[in-house]
PDB file of C-alpha atoms in Angstrom:
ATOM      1  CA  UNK A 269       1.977 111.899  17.111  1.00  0.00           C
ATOM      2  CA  UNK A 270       0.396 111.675  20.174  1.00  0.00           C
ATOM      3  CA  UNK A 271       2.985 112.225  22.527  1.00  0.00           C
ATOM      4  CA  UNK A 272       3.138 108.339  23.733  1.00  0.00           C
ATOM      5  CA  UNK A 273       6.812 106.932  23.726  1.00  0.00           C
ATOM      6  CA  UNK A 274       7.088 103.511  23.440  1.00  0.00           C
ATOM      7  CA  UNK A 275       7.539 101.727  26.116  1.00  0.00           C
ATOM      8  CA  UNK A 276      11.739  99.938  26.139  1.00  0.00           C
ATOM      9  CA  UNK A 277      11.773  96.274  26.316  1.00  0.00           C
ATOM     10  CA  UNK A 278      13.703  94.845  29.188  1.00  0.00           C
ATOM     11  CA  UNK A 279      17.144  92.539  28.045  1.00  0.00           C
ATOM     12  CA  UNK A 280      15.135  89.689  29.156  1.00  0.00           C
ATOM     13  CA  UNK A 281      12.606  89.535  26.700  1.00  0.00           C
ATOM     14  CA  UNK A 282      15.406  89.551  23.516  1.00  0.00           C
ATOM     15  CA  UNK A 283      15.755  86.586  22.462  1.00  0.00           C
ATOM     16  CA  UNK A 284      18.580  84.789  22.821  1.00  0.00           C
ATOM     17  CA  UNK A 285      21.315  84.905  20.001  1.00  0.00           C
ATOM     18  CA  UNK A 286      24.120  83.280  18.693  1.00  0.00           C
ATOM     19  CA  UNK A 287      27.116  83.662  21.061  1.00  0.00           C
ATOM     20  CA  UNK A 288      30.093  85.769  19.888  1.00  0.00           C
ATOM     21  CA  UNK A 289      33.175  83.554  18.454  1.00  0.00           C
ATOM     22  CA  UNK A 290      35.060  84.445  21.268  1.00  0.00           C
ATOM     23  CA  UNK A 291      32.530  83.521  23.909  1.00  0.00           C
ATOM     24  CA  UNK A 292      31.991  80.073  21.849  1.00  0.00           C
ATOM     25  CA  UNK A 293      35.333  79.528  22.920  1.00  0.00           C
ATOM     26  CA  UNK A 294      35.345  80.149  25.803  1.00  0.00           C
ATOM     27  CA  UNK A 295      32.647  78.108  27.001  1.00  0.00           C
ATOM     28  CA  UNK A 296      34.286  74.886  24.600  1.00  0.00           C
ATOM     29  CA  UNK A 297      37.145  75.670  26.834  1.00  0.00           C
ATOM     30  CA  UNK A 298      35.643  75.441  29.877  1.00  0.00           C
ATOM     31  CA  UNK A 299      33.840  71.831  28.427  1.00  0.00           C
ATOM     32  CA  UNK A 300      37.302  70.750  27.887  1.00  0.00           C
ATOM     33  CA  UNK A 301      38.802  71.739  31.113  1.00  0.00           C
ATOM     34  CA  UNK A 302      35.269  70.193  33.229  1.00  0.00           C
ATOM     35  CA  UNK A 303      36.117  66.705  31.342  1.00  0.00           C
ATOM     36  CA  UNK A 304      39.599  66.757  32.330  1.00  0.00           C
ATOM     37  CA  UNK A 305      38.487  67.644  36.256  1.00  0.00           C
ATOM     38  CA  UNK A 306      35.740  64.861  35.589  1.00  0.00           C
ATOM     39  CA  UNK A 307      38.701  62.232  34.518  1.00  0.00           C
ATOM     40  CA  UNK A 308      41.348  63.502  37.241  1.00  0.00           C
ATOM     41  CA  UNK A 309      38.158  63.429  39.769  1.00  0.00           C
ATOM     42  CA  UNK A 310      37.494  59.656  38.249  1.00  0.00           C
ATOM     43  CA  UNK A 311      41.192  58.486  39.088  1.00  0.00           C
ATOM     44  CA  UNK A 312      41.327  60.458  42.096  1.00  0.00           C
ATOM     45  CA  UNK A 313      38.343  59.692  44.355  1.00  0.00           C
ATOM     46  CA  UNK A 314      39.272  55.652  44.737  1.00  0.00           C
ATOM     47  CA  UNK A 315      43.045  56.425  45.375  1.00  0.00           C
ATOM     48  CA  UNK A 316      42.475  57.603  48.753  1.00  0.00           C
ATOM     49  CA  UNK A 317      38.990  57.160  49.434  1.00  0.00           C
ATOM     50  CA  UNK A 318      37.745  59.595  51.801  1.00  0.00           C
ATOM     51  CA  UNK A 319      40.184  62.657  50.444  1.00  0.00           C
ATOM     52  CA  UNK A 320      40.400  61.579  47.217  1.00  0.00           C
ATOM     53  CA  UNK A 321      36.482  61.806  46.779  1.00  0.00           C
ATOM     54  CA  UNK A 322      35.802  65.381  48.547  1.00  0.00           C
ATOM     55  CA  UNK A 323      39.378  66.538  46.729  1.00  0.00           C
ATOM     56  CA  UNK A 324      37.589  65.228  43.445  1.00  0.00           C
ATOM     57  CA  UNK A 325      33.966  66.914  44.361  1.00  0.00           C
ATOM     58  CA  UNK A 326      36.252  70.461  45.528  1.00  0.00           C
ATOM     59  CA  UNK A 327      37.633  70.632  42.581  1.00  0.00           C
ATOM     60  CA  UNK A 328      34.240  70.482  40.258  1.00  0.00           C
ATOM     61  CA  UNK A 329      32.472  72.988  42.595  1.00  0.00           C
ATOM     62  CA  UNK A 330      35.689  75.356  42.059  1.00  0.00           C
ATOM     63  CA  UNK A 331      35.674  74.887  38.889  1.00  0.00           C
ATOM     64  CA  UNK A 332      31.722  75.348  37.984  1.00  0.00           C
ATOM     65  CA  UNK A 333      31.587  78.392  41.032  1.00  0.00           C
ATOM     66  CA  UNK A 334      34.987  79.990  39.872  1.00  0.00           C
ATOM     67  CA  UNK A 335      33.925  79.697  36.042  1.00  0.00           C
ATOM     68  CA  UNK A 336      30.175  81.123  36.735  1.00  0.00           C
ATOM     69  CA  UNK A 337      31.677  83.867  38.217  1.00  0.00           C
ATOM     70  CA  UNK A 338      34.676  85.124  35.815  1.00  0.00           C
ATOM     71  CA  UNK A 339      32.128  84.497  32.913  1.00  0.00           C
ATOM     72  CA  UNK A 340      29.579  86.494  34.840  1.00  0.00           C
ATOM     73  CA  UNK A 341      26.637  84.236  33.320  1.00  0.00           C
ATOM     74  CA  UNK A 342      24.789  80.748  34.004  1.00  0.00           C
ATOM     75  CA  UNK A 343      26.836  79.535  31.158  1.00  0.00           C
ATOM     76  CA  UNK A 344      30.354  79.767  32.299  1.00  0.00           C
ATOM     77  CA  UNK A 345      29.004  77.233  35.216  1.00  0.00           C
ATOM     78  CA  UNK A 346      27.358  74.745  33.242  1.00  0.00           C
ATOM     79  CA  UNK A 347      29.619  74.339  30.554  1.00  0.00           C
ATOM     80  CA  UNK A 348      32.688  72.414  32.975  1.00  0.00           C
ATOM     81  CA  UNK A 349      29.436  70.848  34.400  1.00  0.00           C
ATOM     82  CA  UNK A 350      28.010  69.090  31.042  1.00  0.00           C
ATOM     83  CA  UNK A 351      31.560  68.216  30.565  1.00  0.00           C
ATOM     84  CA  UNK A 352      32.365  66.637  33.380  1.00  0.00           C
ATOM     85  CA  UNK A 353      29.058  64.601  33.610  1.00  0.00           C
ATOM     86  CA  UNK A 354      30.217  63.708  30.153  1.00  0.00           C
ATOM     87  CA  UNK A 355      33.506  62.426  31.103  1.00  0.00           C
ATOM     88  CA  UNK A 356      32.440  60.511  33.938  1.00  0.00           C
ATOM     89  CA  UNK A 357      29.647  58.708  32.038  1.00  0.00           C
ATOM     90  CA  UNK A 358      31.505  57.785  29.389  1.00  0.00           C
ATOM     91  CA  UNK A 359      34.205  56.871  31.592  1.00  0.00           C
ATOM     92  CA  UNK A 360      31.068  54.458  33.601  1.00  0.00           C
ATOM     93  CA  UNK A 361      30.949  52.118  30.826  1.00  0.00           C
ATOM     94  CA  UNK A 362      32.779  49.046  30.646  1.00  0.00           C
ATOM     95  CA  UNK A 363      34.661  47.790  27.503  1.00  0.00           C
ATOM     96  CA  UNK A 364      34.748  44.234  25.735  1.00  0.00           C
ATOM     97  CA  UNK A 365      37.758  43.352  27.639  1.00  0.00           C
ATOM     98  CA  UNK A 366      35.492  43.039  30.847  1.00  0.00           C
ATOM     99  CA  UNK A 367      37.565  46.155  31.901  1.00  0.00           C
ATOM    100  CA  UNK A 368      35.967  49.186  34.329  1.00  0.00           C
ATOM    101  CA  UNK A 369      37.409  52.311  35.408  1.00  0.00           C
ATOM    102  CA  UNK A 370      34.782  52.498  38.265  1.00  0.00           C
ATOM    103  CA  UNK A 371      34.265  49.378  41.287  1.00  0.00           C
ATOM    104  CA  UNK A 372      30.559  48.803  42.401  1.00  0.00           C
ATOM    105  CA  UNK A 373      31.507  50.478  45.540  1.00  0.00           C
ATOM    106  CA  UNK A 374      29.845  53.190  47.863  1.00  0.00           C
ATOM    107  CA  UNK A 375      32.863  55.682  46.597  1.00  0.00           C
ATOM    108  CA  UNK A 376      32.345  55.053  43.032  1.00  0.00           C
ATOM    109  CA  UNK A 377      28.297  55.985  44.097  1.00  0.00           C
ATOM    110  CA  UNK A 378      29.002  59.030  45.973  1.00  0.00           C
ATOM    111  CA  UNK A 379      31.431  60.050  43.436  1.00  0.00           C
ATOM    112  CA  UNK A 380      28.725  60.015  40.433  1.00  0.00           C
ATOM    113  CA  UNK A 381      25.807  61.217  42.243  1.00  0.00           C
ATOM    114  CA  UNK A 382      27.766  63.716  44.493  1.00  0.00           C
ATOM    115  CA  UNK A 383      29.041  65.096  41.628  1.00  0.00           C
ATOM    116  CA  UNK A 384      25.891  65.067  39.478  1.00  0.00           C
ATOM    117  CA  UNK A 385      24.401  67.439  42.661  1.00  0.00           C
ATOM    118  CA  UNK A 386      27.463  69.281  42.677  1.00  0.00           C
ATOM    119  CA  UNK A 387      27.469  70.482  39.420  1.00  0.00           C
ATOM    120  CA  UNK A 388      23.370  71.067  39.545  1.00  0.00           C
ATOM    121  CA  UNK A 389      23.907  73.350  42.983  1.00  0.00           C
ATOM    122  CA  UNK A 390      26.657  75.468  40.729  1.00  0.00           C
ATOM    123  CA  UNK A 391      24.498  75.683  38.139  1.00  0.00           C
ATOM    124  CA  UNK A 392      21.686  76.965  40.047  1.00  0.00           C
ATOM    125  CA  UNK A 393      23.808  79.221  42.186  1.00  0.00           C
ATOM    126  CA  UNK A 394      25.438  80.760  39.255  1.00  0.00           C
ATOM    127  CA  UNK A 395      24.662  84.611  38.690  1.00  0.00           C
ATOM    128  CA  UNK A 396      22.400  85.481  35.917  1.00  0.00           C
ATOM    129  CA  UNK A 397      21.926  88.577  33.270  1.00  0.00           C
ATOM    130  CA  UNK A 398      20.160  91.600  35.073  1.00  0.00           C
ATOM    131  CA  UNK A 399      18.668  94.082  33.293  1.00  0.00           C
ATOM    132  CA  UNK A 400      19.637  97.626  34.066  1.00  0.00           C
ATOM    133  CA  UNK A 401      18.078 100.659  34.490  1.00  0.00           C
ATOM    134  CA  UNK A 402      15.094 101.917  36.906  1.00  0.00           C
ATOM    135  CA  UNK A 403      12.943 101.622  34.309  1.00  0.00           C
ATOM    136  CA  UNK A 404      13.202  97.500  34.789  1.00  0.00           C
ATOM    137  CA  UNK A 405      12.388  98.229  38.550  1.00  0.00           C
ATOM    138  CA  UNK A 406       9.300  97.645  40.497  1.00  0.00           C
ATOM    139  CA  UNK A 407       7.894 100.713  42.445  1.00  0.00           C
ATOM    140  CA  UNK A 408      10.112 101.737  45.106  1.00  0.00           C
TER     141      UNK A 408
END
């Protein structure tokens, strides 16, 4: 023994494991509830155009900001985010029929790529794991 401790290895450098059950579901609930935003959002934005589309982009940020925040981690904002960019692609596509949920107007535009930087801003913005401890610190 030479009197060396080792040194602790910040939470940072784990690696990342499998989420808890409980967490799983939580973020496949928060999927769910940014595809139904993303469809509301969809039907929403061409009703009345200029409130319909900020209502529509308020209610993602909310949603991806408000879900960040009460999961405390970058996950609980980009879960609603991939599923609303799901729902709204999926809902982009037109069917055999000829039929379209979205017109080739400027709405329909600002809608998708609004939303696309909405959700990408929340992401970002969203807080992150800190590790704790001085030991993590730089010199004060």
């Amino acid at each position: 023994m030479s009197g060396r401790t080792e040194p602790t290895t910040s939470a940072l450098a784990q690696p990342l494991g499998v989420p808890s059950l409980g967490r799983a579901a939580l973020y496949l609930g928060l999927f769910v509830l940014g595809a139904v935003v993303g469809v509301a959002g969809a039907l929403v934005q061409p009703a009345w155009f200029p409130g319909g589309l900020l209502l529509a982009l308020a209610a993602e940020a909310g949603l991806c900001v408000g879900a960040g925040r009460a999961v405390g981690r970058r996950g609980g904002a980009v879960a609603p985010a991939v599923g609303w960019a799901l729902a709204v692609v999926l809902l982009t596509t037109s069917r055999p029929e000829g039929d379209f949920l979205f017109a080739a107007g400027s709405g329909s535009h600002l809608f998708l790529l609004g939303g696309i930087a909405v959700a990408v801003i929340c992401a970002t913005l969203a807080p992150v794991r800190q590790p704790d401890g001085d030991s993590v610190r730089l010199r004060k």
